[in-house]
mmCIF file of C-alpha atoms in Angstrom:
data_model
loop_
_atom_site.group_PDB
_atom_site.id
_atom_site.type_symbol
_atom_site.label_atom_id
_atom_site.label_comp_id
_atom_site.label_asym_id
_atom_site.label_seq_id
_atom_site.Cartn_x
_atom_site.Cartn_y
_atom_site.Cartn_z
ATOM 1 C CA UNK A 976 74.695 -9.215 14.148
ATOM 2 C CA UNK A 977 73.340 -6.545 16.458
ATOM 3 C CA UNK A 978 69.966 -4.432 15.362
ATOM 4 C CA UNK A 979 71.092 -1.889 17.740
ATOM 5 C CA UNK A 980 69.165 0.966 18.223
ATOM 6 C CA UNK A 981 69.565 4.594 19.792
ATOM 7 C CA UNK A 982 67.935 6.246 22.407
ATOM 8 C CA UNK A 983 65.116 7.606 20.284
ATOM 9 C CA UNK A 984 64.774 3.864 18.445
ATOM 10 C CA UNK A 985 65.982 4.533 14.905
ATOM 11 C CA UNK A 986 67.983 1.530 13.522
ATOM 12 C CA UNK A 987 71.153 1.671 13.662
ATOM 13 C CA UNK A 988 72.677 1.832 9.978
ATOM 14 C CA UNK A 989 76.201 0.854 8.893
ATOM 15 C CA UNK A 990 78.308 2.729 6.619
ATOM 16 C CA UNK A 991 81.782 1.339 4.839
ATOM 17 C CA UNK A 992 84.138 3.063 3.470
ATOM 18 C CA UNK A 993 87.032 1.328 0.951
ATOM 19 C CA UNK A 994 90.381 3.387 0.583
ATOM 20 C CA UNK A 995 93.405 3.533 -1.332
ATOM 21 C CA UNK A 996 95.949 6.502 -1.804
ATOM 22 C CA UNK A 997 93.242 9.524 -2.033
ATOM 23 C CA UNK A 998 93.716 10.804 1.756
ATOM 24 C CA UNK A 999 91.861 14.387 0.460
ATOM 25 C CA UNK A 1000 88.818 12.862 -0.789
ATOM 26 C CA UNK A 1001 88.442 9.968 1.438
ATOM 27 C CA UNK A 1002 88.217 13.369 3.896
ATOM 28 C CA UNK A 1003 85.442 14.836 1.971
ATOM 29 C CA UNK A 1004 83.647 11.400 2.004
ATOM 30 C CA UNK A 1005 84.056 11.357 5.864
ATOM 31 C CA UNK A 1006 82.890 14.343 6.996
ATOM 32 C CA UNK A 1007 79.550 13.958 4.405
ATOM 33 C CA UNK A 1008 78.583 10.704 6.443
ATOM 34 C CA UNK A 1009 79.689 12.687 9.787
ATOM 35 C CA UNK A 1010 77.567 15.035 8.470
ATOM 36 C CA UNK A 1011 74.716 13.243 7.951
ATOM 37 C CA UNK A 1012 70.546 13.920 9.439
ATOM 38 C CA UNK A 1013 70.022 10.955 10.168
ATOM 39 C CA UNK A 1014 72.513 10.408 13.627
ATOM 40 C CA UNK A 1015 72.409 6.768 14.756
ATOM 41 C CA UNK A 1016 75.275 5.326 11.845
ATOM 42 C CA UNK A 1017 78.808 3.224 12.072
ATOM 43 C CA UNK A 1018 81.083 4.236 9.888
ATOM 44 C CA UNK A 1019 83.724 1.402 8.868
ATOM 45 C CA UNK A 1020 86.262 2.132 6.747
ATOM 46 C CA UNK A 1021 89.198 -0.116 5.730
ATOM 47 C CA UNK A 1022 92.357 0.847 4.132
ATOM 48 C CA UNK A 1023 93.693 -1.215 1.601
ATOM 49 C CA UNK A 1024 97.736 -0.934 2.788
ATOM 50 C CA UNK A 1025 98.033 2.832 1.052
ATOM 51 C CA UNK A 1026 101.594 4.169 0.798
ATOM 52 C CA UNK A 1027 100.433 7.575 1.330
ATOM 53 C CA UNK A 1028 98.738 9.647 4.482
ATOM 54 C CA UNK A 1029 95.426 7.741 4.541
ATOM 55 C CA UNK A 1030 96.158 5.826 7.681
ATOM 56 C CA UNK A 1031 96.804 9.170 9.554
ATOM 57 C CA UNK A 1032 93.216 10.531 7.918
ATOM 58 C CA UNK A 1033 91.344 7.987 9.496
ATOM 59 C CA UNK A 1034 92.965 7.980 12.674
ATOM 60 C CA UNK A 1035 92.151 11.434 12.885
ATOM 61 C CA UNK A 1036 88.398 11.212 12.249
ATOM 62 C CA UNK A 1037 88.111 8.079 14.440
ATOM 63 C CA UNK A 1038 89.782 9.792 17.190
ATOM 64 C CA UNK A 1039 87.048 12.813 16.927
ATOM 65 C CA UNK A 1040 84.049 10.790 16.055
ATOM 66 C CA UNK A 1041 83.793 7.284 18.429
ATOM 67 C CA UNK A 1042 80.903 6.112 15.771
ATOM 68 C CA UNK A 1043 84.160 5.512 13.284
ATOM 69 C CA UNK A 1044 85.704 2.438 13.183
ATOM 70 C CA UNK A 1045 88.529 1.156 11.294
ATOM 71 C CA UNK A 1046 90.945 -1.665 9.859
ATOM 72 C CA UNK A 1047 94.153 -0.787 7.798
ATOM 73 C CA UNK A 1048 95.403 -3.683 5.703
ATOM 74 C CA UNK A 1049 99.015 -4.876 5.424
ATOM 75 C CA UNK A 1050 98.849 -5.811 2.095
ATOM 76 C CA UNK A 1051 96.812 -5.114 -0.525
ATOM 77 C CA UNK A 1052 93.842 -7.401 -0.516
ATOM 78 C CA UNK A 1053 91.486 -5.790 -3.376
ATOM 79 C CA UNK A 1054 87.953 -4.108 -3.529
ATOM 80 C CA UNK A 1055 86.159 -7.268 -2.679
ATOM 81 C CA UNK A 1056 87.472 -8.518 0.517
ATOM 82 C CA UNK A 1057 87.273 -5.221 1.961
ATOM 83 C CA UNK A 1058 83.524 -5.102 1.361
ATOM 84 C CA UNK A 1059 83.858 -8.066 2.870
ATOM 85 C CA UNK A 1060 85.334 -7.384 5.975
ATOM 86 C CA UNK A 1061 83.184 -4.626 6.396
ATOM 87 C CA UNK A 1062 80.181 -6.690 5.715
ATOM 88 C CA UNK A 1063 81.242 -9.093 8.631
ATOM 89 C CA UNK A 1064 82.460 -6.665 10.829
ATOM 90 C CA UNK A 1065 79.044 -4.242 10.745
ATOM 91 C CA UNK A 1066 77.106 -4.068 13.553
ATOM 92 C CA UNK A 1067 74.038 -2.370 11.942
ATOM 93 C CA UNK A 1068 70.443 -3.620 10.701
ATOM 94 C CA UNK A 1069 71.216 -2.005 7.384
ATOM 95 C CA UNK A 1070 74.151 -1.170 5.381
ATOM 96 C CA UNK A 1071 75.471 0.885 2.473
ATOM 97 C CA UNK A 1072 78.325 1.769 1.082
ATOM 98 C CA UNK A 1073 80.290 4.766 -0.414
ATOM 99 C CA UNK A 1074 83.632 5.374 -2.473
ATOM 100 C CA UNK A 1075 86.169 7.307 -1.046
ATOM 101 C CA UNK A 1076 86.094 9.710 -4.087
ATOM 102 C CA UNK A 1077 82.517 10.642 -3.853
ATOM 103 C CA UNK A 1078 80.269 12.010 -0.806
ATOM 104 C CA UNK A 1079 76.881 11.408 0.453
ATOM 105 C CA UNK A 1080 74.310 14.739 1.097
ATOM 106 C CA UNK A 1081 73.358 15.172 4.091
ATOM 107 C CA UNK A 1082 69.786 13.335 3.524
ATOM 108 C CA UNK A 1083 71.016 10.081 2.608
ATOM 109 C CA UNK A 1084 70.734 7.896 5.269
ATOM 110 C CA UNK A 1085 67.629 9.408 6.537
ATOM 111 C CA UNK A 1086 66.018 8.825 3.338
ATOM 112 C CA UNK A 1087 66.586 5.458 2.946
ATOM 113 C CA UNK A 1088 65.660 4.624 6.371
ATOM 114 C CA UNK A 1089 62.221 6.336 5.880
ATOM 115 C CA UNK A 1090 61.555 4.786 2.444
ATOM 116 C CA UNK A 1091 62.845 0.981 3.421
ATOM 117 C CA UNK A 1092 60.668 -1.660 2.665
ATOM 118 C CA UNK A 1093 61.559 -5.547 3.091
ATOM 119 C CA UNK A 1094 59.486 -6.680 0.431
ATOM 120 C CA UNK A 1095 62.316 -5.301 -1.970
ATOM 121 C CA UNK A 1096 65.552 -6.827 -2.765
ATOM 122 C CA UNK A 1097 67.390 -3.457 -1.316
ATOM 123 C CA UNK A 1098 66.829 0.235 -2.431
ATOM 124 C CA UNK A 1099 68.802 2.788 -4.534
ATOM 125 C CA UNK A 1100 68.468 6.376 -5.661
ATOM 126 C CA UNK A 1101 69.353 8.538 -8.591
ATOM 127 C CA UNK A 1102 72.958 10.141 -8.443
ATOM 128 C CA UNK A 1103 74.450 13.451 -9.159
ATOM 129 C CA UNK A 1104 77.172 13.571 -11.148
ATOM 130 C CA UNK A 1105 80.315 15.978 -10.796
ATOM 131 C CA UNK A 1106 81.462 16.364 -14.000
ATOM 132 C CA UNK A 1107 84.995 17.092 -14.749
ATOM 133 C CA UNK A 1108 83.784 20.592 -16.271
ATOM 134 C CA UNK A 1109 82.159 21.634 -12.827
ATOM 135 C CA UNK A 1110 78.428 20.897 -14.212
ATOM 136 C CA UNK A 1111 75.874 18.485 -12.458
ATOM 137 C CA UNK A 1112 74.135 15.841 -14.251
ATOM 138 C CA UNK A 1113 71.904 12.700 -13.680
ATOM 139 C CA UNK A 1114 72.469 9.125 -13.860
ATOM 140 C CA UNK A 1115 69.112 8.439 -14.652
ATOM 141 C CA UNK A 1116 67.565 11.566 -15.675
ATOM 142 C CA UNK A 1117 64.204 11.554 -13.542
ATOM 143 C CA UNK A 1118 63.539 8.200 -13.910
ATOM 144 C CA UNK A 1119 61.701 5.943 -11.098
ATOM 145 C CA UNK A 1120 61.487 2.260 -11.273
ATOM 146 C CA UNK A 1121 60.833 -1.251 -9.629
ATOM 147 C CA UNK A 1122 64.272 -2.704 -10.474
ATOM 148 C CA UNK A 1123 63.201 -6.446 -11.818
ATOM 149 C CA UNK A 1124 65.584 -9.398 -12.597
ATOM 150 C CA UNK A 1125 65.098 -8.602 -16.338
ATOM 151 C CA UNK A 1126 66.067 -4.689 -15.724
ATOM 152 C CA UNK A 1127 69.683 -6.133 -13.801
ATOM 153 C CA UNK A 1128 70.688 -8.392 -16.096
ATOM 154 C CA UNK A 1129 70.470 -6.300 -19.144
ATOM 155 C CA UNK A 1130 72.921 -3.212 -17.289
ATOM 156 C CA UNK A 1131 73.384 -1.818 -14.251
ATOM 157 C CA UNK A 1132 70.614 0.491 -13.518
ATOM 158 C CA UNK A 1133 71.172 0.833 -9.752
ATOM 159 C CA UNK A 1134 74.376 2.209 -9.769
ATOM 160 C CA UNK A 1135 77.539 1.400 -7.501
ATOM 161 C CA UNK A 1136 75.982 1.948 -4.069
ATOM 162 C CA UNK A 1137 72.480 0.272 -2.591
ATOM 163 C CA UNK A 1138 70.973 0.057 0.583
ATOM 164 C CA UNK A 1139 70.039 -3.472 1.904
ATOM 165 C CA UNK A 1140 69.671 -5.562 5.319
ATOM 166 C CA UNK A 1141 72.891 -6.525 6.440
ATOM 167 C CA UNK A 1142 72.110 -9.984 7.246
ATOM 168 C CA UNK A 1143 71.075 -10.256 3.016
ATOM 169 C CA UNK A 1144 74.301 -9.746 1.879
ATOM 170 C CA UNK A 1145 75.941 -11.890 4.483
ATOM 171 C CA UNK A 1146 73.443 -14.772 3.707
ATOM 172 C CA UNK A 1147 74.525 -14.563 0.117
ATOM 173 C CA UNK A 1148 78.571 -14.656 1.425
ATOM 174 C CA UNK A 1149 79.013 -11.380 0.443
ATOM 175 C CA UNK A 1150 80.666 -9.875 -2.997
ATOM 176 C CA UNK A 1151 81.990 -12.263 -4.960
ATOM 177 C CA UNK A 1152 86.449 -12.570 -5.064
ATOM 178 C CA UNK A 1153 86.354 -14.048 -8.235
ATOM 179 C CA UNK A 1154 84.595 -11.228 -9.566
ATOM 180 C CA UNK A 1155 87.365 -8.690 -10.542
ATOM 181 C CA UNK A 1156 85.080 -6.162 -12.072
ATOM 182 C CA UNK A 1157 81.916 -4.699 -11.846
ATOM 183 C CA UNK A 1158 81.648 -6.401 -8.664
ATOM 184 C CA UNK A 1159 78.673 -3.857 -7.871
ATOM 185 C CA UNK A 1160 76.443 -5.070 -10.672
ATOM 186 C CA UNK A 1161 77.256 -9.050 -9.571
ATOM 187 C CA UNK A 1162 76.510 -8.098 -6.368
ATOM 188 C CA UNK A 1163 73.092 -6.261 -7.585
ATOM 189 C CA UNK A 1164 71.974 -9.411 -9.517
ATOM 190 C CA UNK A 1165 72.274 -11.663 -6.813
ATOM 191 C CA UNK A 1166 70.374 -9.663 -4.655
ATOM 192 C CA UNK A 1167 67.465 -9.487 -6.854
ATOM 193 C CA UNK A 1168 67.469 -13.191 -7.608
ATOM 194 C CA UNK A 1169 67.488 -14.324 -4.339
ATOM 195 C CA UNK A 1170 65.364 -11.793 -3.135
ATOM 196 C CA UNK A 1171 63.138 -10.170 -5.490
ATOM 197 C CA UNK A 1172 62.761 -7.054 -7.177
ATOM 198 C CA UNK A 1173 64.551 -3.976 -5.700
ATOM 199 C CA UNK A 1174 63.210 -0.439 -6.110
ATOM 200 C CA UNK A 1175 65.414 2.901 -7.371
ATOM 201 C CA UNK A 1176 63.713 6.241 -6.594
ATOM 202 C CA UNK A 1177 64.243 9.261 -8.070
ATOM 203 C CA UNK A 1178 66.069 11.203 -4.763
ATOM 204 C CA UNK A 1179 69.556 12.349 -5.727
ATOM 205 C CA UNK A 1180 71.534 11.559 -2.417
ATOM 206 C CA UNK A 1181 74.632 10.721 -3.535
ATOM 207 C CA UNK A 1182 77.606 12.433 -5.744
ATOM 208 C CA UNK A 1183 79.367 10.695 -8.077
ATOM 209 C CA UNK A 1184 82.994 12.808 -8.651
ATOM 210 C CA UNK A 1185 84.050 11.907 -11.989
ATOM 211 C CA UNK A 1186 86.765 14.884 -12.497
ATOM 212 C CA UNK A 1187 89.460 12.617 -11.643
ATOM 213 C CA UNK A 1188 87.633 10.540 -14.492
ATOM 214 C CA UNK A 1189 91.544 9.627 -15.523
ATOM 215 C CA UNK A 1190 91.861 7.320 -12.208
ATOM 216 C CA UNK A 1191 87.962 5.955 -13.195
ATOM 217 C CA UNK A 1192 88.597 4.518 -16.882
ATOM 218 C CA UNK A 1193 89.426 1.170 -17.163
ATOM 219 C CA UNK A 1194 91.483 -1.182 -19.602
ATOM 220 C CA UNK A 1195 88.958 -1.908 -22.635
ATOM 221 C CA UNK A 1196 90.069 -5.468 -22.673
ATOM 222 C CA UNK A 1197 89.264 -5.769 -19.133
ATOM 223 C CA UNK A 1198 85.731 -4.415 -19.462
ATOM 224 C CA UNK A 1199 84.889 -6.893 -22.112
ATOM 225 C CA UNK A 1200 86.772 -10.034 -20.294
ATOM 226 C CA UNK A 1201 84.351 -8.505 -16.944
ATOM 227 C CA UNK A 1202 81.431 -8.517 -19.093
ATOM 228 C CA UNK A 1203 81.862 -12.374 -20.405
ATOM 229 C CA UNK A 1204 82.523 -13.244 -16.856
ATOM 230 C CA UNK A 1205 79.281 -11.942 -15.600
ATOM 231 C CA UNK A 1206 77.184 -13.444 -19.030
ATOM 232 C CA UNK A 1207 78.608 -16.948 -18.113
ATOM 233 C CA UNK A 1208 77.433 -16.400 -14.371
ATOM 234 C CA UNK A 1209 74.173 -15.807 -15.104
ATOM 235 C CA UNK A 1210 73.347 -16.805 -18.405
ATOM 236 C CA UNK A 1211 70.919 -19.759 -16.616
ATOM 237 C CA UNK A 1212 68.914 -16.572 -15.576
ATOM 238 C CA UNK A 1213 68.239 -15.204 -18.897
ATOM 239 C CA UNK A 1214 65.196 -15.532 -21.196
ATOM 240 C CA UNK A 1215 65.943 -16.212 -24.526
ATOM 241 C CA UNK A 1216 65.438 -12.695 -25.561
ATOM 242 C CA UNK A 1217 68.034 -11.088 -22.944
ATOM 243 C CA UNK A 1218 70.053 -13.614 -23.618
ATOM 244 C CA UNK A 1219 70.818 -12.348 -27.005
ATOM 245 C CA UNK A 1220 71.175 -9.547 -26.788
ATOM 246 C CA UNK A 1221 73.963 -9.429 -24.410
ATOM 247 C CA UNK A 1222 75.334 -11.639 -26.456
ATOM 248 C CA UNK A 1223 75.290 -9.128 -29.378
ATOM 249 C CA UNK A 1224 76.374 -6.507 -26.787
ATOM 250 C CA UNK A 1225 79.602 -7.997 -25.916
ATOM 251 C CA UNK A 1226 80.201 -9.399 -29.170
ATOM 252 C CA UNK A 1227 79.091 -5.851 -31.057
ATOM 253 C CA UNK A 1228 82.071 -4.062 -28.548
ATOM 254 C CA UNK A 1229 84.829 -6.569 -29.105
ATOM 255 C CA UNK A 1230 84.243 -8.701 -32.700
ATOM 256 C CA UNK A 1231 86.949 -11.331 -31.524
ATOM 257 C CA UNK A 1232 85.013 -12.351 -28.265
ATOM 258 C CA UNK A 1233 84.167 -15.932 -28.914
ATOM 259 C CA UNK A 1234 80.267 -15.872 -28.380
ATOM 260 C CA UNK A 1235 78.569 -17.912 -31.147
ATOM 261 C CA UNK A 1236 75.724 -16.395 -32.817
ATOM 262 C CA UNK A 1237 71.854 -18.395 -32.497
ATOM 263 C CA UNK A 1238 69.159 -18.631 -34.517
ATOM 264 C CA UNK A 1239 67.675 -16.495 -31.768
ATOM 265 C CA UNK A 1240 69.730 -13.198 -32.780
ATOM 266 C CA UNK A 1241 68.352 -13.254 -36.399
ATOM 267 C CA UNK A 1242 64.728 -13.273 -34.896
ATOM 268 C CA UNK A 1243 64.785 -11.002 -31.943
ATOM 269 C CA UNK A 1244 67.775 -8.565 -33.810
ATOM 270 C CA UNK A 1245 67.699 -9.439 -37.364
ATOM 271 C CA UNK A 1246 69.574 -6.103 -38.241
ATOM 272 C CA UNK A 1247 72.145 -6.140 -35.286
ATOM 273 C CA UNK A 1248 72.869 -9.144 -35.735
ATOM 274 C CA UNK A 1249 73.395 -9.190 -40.032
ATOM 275 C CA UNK A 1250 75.257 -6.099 -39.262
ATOM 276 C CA UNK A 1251 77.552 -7.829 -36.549
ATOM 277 C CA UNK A 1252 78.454 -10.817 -38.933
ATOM 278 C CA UNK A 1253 79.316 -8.946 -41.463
ATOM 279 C CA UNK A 1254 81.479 -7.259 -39.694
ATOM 280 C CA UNK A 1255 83.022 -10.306 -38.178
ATOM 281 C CA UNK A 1256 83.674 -11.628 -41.648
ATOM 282 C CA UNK A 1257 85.322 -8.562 -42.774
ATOM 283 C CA UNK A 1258 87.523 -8.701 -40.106
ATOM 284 C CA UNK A 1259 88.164 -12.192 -40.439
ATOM 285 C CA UNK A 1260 88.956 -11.572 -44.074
ATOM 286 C CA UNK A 1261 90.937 -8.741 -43.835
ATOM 287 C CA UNK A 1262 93.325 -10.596 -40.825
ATOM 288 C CA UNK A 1263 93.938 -13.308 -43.315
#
């Protein structure tokens, strides 16, 4: 990997892009990182084999901006490997990503540059979010925090976009392709595992466009298969206390999820957990 650097010596700071089918907004994502204070940035994007005008969008940009690089996949190869392939092809000291539906303000990059510190895992912020009624809220309200092992594991609390050392996610083989969903929360906790704590401020450099929210929700069956997939992953990591209640989480969203209830539950949730077999048992007796 290259820690190039411009002229003036700012770090040079690699941006990737994942697209499929939404050639308007993957524009609009484009031009925010084009437009972007902060001057020394890459810019990969990769198209996942769209059937629509993307290929011609990026072409386009790429052909006006020489900082823009990009691959365009035959086939479709899925979220993960494209991270991928951007993670191996970046030539920047630090990376960070962005979704083709949503944009970066113009600060971004220059923030994060000016507030890095390696003694954290990576670095996040607080995101705007476009709601589908116009209105702009808050992921997090105004909430700052060190972002420990403890805070990961329980939800995701940095969001779907970080900024880290390149070389960090390459030493841990990038995202997961096993991992079919929420790859940005597995991703998050094995960061902060390996190394340490990461740190979310309270900036607001990022929008989140959810009035397309139709194209955002997922299959409920999926979600809960996603979240039993990450417990198993990481359930080595959790104290006894987290533990359960994920366990009650999962279990508490879908009753036939086959997570067995501990003597833990009744002491550290006494209520959740009476209320959750009870439930169960209802169910059970009303199926038979």
């Amino acid at each position: 990997m290259s820690n190039l650097t411009n002229n003036n010596g700012l770090p040079l700071i690699t941006v990737y892009i994942t697209s499929f089918n939404r050639p308007e907004m993957l524009s609009r994502a484009i031009e925010s990182v084009i437009n972007q204070s902060y001057v020394n940035w890459e810019l990969i994007i990769i198209d996942d084999a769209s059937d629509n005008d993307v290929a011609s969008v990026i072409i386009k940009y790429s052909h006006l901006d020489s900082r823009i690089k990009y691959w365009i996949n035959e086939k479709q190869s899925g979220a993960n490997f494209n991270r991928n392939l951007a993670i191996e092809k970046a030539q920047g000291k630090y990376i960070t990503g962005l979704d083709d539906d949503d944009y970066f303000k113009p600060n971004r990059l220059e923030f994060f540059m000016g507030n890095y510190n390696s003694k954290y895992a990576f670095i996040c912020d607080n995101r705007d979010v476009l709601e589908s009624d116009g209105t702009i809220s808050q992921s997090y309200k105004s909430k700052e925090q060190e972002v420990s092992l403890s805070d990961i594991l329980k939800s995701n609390v940095c969001g779907n976009q970080i900024f880290a050392e390149t070389q960090r996610l390459r030493k841990l083989g990038g995202f997961d392709l096993n991992i079919r969903k929420f790859q940005d929360h597995d991703m998050w906790i094995s960061l902060i595992s390996n190394f340490g704590s990461a740190y979310r401020f309270n900036e607001c450099s990022y929008v989140v466009d959810v009035r397309h929210e139709q194209q955002r929700i997922s299959n409920i069956e999926d979600t809960n298969q996603a979240n039993v997939v990450l417990y198993y992953k990481y359930k080595n990591l959790y104290t006894p206390y987290t533990d359960s209640s994920i366990r009650l989480k999962i279990a508490s969203a879908n009753l036939d999820t086959d997570l067995p209830f501990k003597v833990t539950d009744f002491i550290f949730h006494p209520i959740e957990s009476l209320k959750l077999a009870t439930r169960k048992t209802l169910k059970k007796h009303k199926a038979e």
